[in-house]
Tab-separated table of C-alpha atoms in Angstrom:
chain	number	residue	atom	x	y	z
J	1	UNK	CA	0.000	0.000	0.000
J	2	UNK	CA	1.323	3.316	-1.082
J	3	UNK	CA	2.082	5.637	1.623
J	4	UNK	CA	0.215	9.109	2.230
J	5	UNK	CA	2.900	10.582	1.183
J	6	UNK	CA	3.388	9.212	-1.824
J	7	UNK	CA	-0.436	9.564	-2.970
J	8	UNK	CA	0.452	13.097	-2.157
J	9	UNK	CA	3.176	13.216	-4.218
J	10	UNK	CA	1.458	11.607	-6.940
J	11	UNK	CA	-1.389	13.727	-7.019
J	12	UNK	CA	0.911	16.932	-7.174
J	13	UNK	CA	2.365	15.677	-10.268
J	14	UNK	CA	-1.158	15.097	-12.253
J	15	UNK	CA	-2.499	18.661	-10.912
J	16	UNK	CA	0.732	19.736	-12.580
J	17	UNK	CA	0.418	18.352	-15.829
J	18	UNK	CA	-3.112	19.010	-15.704
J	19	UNK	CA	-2.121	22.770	-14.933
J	20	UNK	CA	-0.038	22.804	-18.391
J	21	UNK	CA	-2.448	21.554	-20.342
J	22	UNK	CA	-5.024	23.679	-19.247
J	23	UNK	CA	-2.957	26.586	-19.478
J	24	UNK	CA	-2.089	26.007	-23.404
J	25	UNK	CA	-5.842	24.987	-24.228
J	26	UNK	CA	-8.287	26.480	-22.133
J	27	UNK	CA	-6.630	29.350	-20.166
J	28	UNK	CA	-4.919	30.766	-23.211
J	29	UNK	CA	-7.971	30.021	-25.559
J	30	UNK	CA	-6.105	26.850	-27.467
J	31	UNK	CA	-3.640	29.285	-29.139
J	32	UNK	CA	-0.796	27.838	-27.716
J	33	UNK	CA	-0.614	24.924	-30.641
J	34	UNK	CA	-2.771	26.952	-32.805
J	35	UNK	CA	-0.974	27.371	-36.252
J	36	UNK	CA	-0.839	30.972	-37.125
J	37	UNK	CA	-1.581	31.849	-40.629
J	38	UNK	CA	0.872	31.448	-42.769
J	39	UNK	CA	2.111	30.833	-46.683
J	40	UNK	CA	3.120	27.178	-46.490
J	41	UNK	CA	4.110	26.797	-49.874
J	42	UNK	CA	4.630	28.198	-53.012
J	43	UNK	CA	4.767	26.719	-56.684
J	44	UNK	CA	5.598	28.572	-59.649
J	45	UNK	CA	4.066	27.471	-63.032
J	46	UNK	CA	5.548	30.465	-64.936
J	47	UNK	CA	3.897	33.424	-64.302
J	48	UNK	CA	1.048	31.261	-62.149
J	49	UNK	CA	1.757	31.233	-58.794
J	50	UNK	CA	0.361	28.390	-56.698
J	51	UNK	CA	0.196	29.402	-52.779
J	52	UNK	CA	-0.614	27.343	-50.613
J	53	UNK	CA	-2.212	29.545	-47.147
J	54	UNK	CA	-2.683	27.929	-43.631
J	55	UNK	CA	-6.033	29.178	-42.261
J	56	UNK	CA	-5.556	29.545	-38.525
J	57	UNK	CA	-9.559	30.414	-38.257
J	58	UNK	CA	-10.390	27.475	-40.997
J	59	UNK	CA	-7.188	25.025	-39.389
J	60	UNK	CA	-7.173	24.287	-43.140
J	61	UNK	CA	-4.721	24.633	-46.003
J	62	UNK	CA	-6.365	26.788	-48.853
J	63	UNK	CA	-5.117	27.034	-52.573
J	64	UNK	CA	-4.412	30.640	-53.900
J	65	UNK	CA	-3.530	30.668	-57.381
J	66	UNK	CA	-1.852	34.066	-58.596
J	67	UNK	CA	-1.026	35.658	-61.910
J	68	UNK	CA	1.676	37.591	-61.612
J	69	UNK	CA	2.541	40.522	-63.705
J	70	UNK	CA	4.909	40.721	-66.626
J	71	UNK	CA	6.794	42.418	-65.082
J	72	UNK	CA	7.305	41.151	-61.455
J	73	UNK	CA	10.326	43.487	-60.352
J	74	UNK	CA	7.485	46.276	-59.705
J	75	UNK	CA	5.114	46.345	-57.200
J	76	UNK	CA	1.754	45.842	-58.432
J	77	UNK	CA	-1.592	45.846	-56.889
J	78	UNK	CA	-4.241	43.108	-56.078
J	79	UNK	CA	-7.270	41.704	-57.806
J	80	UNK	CA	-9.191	39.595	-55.875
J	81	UNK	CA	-11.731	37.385	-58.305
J	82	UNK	CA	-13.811	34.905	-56.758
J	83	UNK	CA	-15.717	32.359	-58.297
J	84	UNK	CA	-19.212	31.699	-58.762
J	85	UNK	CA	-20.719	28.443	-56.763
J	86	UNK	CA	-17.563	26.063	-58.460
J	87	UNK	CA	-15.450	28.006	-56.610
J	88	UNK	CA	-12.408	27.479	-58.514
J	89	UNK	CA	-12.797	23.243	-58.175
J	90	UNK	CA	-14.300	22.771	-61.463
J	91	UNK	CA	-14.463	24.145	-64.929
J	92	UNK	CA	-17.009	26.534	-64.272
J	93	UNK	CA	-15.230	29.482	-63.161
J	94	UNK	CA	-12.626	32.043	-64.730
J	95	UNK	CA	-10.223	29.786	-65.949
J	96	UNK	CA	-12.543	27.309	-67.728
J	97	UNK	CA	-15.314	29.353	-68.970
J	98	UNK	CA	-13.442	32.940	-70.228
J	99	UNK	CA	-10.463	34.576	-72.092
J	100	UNK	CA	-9.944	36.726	-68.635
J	101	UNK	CA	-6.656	35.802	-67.701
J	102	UNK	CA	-5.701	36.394	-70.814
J	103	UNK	CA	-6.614	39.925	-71.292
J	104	UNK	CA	-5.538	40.034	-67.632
J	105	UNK	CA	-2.479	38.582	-68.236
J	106	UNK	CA	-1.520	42.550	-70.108
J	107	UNK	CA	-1.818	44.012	-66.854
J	108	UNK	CA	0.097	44.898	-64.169
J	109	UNK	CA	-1.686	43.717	-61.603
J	110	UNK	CA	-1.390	40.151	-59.480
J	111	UNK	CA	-4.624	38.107	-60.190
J	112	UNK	CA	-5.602	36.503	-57.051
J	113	UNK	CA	-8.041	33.498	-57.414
J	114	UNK	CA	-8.628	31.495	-54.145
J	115	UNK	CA	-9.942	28.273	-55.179
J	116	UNK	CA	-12.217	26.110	-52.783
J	117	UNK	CA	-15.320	27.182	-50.391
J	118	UNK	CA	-18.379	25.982	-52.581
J	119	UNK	CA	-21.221	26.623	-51.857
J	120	UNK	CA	-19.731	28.990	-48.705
J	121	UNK	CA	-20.909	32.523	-50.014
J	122	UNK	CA	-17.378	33.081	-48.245
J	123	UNK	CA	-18.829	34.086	-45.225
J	124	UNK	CA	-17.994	32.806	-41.633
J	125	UNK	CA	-20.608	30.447	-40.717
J	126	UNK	CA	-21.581	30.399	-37.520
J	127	UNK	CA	-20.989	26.678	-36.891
J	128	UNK	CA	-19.082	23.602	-38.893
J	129	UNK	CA	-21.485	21.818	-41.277
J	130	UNK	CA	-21.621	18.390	-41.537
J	131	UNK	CA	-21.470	18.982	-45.696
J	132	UNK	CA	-19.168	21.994	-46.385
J	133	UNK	CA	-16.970	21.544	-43.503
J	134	UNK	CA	-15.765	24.413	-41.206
J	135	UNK	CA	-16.130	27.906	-43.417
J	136	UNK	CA	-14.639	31.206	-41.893
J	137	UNK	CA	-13.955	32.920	-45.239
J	138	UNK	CA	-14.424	36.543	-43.881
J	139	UNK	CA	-11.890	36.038	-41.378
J	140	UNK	CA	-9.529	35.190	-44.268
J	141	UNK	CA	-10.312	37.210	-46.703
J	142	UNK	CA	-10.310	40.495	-44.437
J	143	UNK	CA	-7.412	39.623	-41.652
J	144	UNK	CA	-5.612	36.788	-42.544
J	145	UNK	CA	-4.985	36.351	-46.279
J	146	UNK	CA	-3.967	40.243	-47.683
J	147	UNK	CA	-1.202	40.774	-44.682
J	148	UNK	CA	0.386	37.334	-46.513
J	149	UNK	CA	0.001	38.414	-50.371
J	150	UNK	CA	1.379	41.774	-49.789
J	151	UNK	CA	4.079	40.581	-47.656
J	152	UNK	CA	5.019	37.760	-50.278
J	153	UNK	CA	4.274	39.664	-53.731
J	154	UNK	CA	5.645	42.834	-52.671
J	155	UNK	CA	2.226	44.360	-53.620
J	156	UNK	CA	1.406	48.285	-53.321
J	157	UNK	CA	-1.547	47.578	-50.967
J	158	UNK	CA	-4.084	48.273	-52.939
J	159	UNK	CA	-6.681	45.932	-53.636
J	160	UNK	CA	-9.885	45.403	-56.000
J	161	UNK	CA	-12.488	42.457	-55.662
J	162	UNK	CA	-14.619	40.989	-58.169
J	163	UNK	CA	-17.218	38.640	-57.977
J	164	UNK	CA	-20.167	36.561	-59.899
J	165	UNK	CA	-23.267	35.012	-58.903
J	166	UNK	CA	-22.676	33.585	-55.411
J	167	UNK	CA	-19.520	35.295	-54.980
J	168	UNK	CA	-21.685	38.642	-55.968
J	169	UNK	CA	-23.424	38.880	-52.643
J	170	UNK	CA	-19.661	37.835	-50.940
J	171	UNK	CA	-17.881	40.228	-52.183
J	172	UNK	CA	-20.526	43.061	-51.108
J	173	UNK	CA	-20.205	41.331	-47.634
J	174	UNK	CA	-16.308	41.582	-47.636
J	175	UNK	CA	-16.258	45.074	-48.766
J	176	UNK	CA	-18.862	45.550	-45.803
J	177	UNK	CA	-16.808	43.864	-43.573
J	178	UNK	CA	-13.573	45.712	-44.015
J	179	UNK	CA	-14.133	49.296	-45.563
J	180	UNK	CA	-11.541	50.601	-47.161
J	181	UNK	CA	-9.624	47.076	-47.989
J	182	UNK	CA	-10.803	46.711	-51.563
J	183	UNK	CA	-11.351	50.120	-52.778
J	184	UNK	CA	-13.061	49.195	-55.955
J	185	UNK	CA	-15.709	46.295	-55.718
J	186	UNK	CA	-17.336	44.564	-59.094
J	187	UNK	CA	-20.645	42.782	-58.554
J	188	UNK	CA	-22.254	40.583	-61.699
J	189	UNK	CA	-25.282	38.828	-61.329
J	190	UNK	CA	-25.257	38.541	-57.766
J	191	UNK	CA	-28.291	38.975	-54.898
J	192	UNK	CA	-27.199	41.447	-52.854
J	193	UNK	CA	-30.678	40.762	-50.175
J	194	UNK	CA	-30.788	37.870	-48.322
J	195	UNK	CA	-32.446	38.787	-44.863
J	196	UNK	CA	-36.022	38.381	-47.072
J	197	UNK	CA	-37.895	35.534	-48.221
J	198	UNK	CA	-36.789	35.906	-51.738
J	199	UNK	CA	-33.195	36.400	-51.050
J	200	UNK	CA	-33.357	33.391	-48.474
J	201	UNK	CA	-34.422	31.151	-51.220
J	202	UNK	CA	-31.701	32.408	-53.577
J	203	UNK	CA	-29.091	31.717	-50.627
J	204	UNK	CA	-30.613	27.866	-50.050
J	205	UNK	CA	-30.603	27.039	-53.222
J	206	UNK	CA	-27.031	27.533	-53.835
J	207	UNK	CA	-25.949	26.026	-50.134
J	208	UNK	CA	-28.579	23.143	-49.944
J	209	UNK	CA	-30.183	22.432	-53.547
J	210	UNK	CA	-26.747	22.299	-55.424
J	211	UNK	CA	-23.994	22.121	-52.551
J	212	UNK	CA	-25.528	20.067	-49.915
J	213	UNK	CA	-24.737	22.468	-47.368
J	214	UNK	CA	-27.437	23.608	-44.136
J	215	UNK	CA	-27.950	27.582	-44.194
J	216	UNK	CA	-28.637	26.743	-40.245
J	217	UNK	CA	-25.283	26.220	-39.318
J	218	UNK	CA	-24.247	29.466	-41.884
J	219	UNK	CA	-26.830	32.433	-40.490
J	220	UNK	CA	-29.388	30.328	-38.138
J	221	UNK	CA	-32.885	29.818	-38.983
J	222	UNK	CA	-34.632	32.086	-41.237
J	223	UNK	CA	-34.884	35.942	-38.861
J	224	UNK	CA	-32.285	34.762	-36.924
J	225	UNK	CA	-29.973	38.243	-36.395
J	226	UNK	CA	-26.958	36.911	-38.816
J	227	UNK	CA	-29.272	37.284	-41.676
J	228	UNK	CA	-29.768	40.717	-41.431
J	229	UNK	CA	-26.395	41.458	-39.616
J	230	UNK	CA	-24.990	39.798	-43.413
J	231	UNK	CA	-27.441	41.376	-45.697
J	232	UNK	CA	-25.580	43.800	-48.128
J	233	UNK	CA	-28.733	45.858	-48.650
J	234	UNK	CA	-29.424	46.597	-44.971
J	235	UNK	CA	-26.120	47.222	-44.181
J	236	UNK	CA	-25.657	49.447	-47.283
J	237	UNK	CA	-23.978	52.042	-45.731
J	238	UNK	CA	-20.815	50.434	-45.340
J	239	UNK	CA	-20.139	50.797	-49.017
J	240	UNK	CA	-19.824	54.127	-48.684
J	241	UNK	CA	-16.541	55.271	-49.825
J	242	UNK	CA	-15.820	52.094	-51.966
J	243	UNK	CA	-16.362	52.175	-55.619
J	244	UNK	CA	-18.946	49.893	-56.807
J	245	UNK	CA	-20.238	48.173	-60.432
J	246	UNK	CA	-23.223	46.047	-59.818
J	247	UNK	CA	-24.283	44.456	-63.183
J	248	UNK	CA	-27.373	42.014	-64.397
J	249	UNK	CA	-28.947	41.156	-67.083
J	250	UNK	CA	-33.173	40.980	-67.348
J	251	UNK	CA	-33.390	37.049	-68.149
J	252	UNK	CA	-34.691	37.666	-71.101
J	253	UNK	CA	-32.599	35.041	-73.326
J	254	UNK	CA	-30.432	35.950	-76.593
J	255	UNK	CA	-30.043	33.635	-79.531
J	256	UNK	CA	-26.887	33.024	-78.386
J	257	UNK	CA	-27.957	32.076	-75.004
J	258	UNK	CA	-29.815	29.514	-76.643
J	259	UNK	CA	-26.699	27.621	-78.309
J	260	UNK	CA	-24.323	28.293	-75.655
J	261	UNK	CA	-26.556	26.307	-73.195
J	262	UNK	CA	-27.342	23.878	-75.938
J	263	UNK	CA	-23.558	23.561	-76.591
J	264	UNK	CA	-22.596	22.767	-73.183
J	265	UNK	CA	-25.314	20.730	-72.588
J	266	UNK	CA	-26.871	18.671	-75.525
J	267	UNK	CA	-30.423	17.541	-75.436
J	268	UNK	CA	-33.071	18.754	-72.815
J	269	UNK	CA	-30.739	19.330	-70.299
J	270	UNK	CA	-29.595	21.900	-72.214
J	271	UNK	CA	-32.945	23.513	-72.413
J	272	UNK	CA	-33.771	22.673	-68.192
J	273	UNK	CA	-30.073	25.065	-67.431
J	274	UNK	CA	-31.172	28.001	-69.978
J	275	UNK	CA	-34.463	28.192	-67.970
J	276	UNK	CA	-32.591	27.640	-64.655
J	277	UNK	CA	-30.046	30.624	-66.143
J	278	UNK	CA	-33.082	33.094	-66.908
J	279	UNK	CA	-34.559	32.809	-63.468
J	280	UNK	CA	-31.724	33.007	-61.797
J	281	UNK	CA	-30.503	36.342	-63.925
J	282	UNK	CA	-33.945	37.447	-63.275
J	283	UNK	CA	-33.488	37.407	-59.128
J	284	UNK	CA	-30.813	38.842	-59.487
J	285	UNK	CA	-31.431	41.474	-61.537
J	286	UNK	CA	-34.440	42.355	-59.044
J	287	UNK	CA	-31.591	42.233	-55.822
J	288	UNK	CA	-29.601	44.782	-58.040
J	289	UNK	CA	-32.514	47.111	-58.575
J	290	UNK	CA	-33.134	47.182	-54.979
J	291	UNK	CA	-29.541	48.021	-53.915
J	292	UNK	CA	-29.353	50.851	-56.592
J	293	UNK	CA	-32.916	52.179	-54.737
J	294	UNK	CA	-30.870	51.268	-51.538
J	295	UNK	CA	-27.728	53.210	-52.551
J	296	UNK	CA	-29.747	55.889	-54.129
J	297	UNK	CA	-31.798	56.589	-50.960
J	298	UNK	CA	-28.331	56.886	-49.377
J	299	UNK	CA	-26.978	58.766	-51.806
J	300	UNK	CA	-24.140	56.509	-52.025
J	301	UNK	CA	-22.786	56.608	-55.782
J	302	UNK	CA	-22.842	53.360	-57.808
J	303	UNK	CA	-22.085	52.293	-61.579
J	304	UNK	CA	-24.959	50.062	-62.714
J	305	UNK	CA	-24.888	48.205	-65.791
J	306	UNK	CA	-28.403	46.896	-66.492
J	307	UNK	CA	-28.729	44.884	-70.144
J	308	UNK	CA	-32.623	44.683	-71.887
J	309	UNK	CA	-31.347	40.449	-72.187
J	310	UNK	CA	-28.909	38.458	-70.376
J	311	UNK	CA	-29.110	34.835	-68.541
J	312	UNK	CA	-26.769	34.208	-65.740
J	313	UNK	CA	-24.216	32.803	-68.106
J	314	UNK	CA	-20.187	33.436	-68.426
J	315	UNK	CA	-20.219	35.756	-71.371
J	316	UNK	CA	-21.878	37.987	-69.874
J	317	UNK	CA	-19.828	38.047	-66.969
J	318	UNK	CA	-16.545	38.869	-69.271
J	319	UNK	CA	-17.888	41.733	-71.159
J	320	UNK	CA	-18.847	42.795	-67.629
J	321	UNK	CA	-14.828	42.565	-66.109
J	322	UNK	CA	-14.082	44.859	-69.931
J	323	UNK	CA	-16.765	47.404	-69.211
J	324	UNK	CA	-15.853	47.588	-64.748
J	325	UNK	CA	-12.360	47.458	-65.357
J	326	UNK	CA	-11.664	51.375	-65.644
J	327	UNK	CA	-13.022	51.578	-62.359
J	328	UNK	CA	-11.286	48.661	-60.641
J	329	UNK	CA	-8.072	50.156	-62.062
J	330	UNK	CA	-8.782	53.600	-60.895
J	331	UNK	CA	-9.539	51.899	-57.678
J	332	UNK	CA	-5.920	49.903	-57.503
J	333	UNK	CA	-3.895	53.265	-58.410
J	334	UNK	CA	-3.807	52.355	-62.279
J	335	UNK	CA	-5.045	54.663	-65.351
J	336	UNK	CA	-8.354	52.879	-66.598
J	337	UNK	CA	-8.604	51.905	-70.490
């Protein structure tokens, strides 16, 4: 039998371990082992520029893919595009669908494409989902991720955002999240309401319908405060300052409209997507009325680009990056052309 001392002794050691481990994971908030964020990696495909970022708020490793300028020995500024609901994992997106990098490839600018967060809206969620995973893409976008790029390309600072679709209503969030970190902001095709019934259903549709995701675990049920707190209509006056282009097209189909769908998808699936692509352009062409009313009542000033046809479809989306890019250049320190 052990003696009393020896329990004594015994038990002092456990409190003491006990005492470290609570003081590197509870007392200190679990920072202690918490991986700070951080480029992990980097691998360069000519001017392409694959980075590989450690989320600390995520604990995940994101891609960032980056063009870089021609000429790299300059600092250049930032544009941010985000993808639509592929977010980047597909071949629906920039890359796949568009001649952007291209034309973007003639400027001096570093082309920052994050790739991953479907069906996300690159928001911070307020819980994991059992779907989609853990998703705290405001954090990242707005604190941890532009500290990094500037650090690593050299950049000037300044930043523009772009975004389509999904990423339309995100990247009115980010810009309301962090005034003054993107100082030029390009919306195209995207629902800037969600706090109302119609905006709601836009927002489930892309997280449950096509990404299996649980708006619940994003904002709550439907009222619950994150809606509103996330809605870039209600919170409108956070824009102020930033310059905007919000673009969308009526849903009223083009000939063309008609054999791209039919192109990419033969037989009557081709026909169910151009009807899915003229509701969807029609919602959000609504959303964008409502924010110019918004913006207007505000007297906030906005460039609105509002076409008599249009489905939510990628050409549109390019001539929209031509006609928006004089003011995300003005907006990144560069003449506009």
């Amino acid at each position: 039998m052990k003696s009393a001392a020896s329990i004594q002794l015994l038990l002092s050691r456990l409190f003491a371990v006990a005492l470290t481990v609570l003081s590197g994971t509870v007392l200190l908030g679990g920072t202690a082992t918490a991986a700070p964020p951080a480029i992990t990696a980097i691998e360069k495909d000519g001017r392409t520029w694959h980075l590989t970022v450690h989320s600390a708020a995520m604990d995940s490793e994101i891609r960032i893919d980056v063009l870089r300028p021609a000429d790299e020995s300059r600092p250049a500024p930032n544009l941010y595009m985000l993808n639509g609901l592929d977010a980047g994992l597909g071949k629906m997106n920039w890359q796949g669908q568009t001649k952007a990098l291209d034309w973007l490839a003639d400027q001096p600018v570093n082309v920052i494409q994050p790739i991953g967060g479907r069906g996300s809206y690159y928001t911070d969620w307020l819980r994991p989902d059992p779907k989609l995973g853990v998703n705290k893409w405001k954090t990242f976008f707005t604190e941890e991720l532009p500290p990094l790029l500037d650090a690593t390309l050299h950049s000037t600072g300044r930043n523009a955002l772009t975004g389509l679709s999904m990423s339309g209503t995100s990247v009115l969030q980010l810009a309301e999240a962090a005034p003054g970190l993107w100082k030029s902001v390009a919306a195209y095709s995207g629902c800037a309401q969600i706090a109302d019934p119609v905006g709601q259903s836009a927002v489930k549709a892309s997280v449950e319908l096509w990404s299996g995701g649980d708006t619940v675990n994003m904002y709550g049920p439907p009222g619950a405060p994150a809606w509103a707190a996330n809605d870039p209509v209600i919170n409108a006056d956070k824009l102020r300052g930033t310059a905007l282009y919000l673009s969308s097209g009526s849903g009223i189909p083009e000939m063309q409209d008609v054999r791209n769908y039919s192109a990419a998808s033969p037989g009557p699936m081709g026909g169910v997507n151009l009807a899915l692509g003229m509701m969807i352009e029609a919602v959000a062409d609504m959303c964008t009325h409502n924010l110019q009313a918004r913006l207007g009542a505000l007297n906030i000033p906005a460039t609105f680009r509002f076409t008599p046809e249009g489905t939510h479809y990628w050409p549109y989306w390019e001539a929209a990056l031509h006609d928006s890019w004089p003011l995300l250049a003005r907006g990144m320190g560069l003449p506009g052309h």
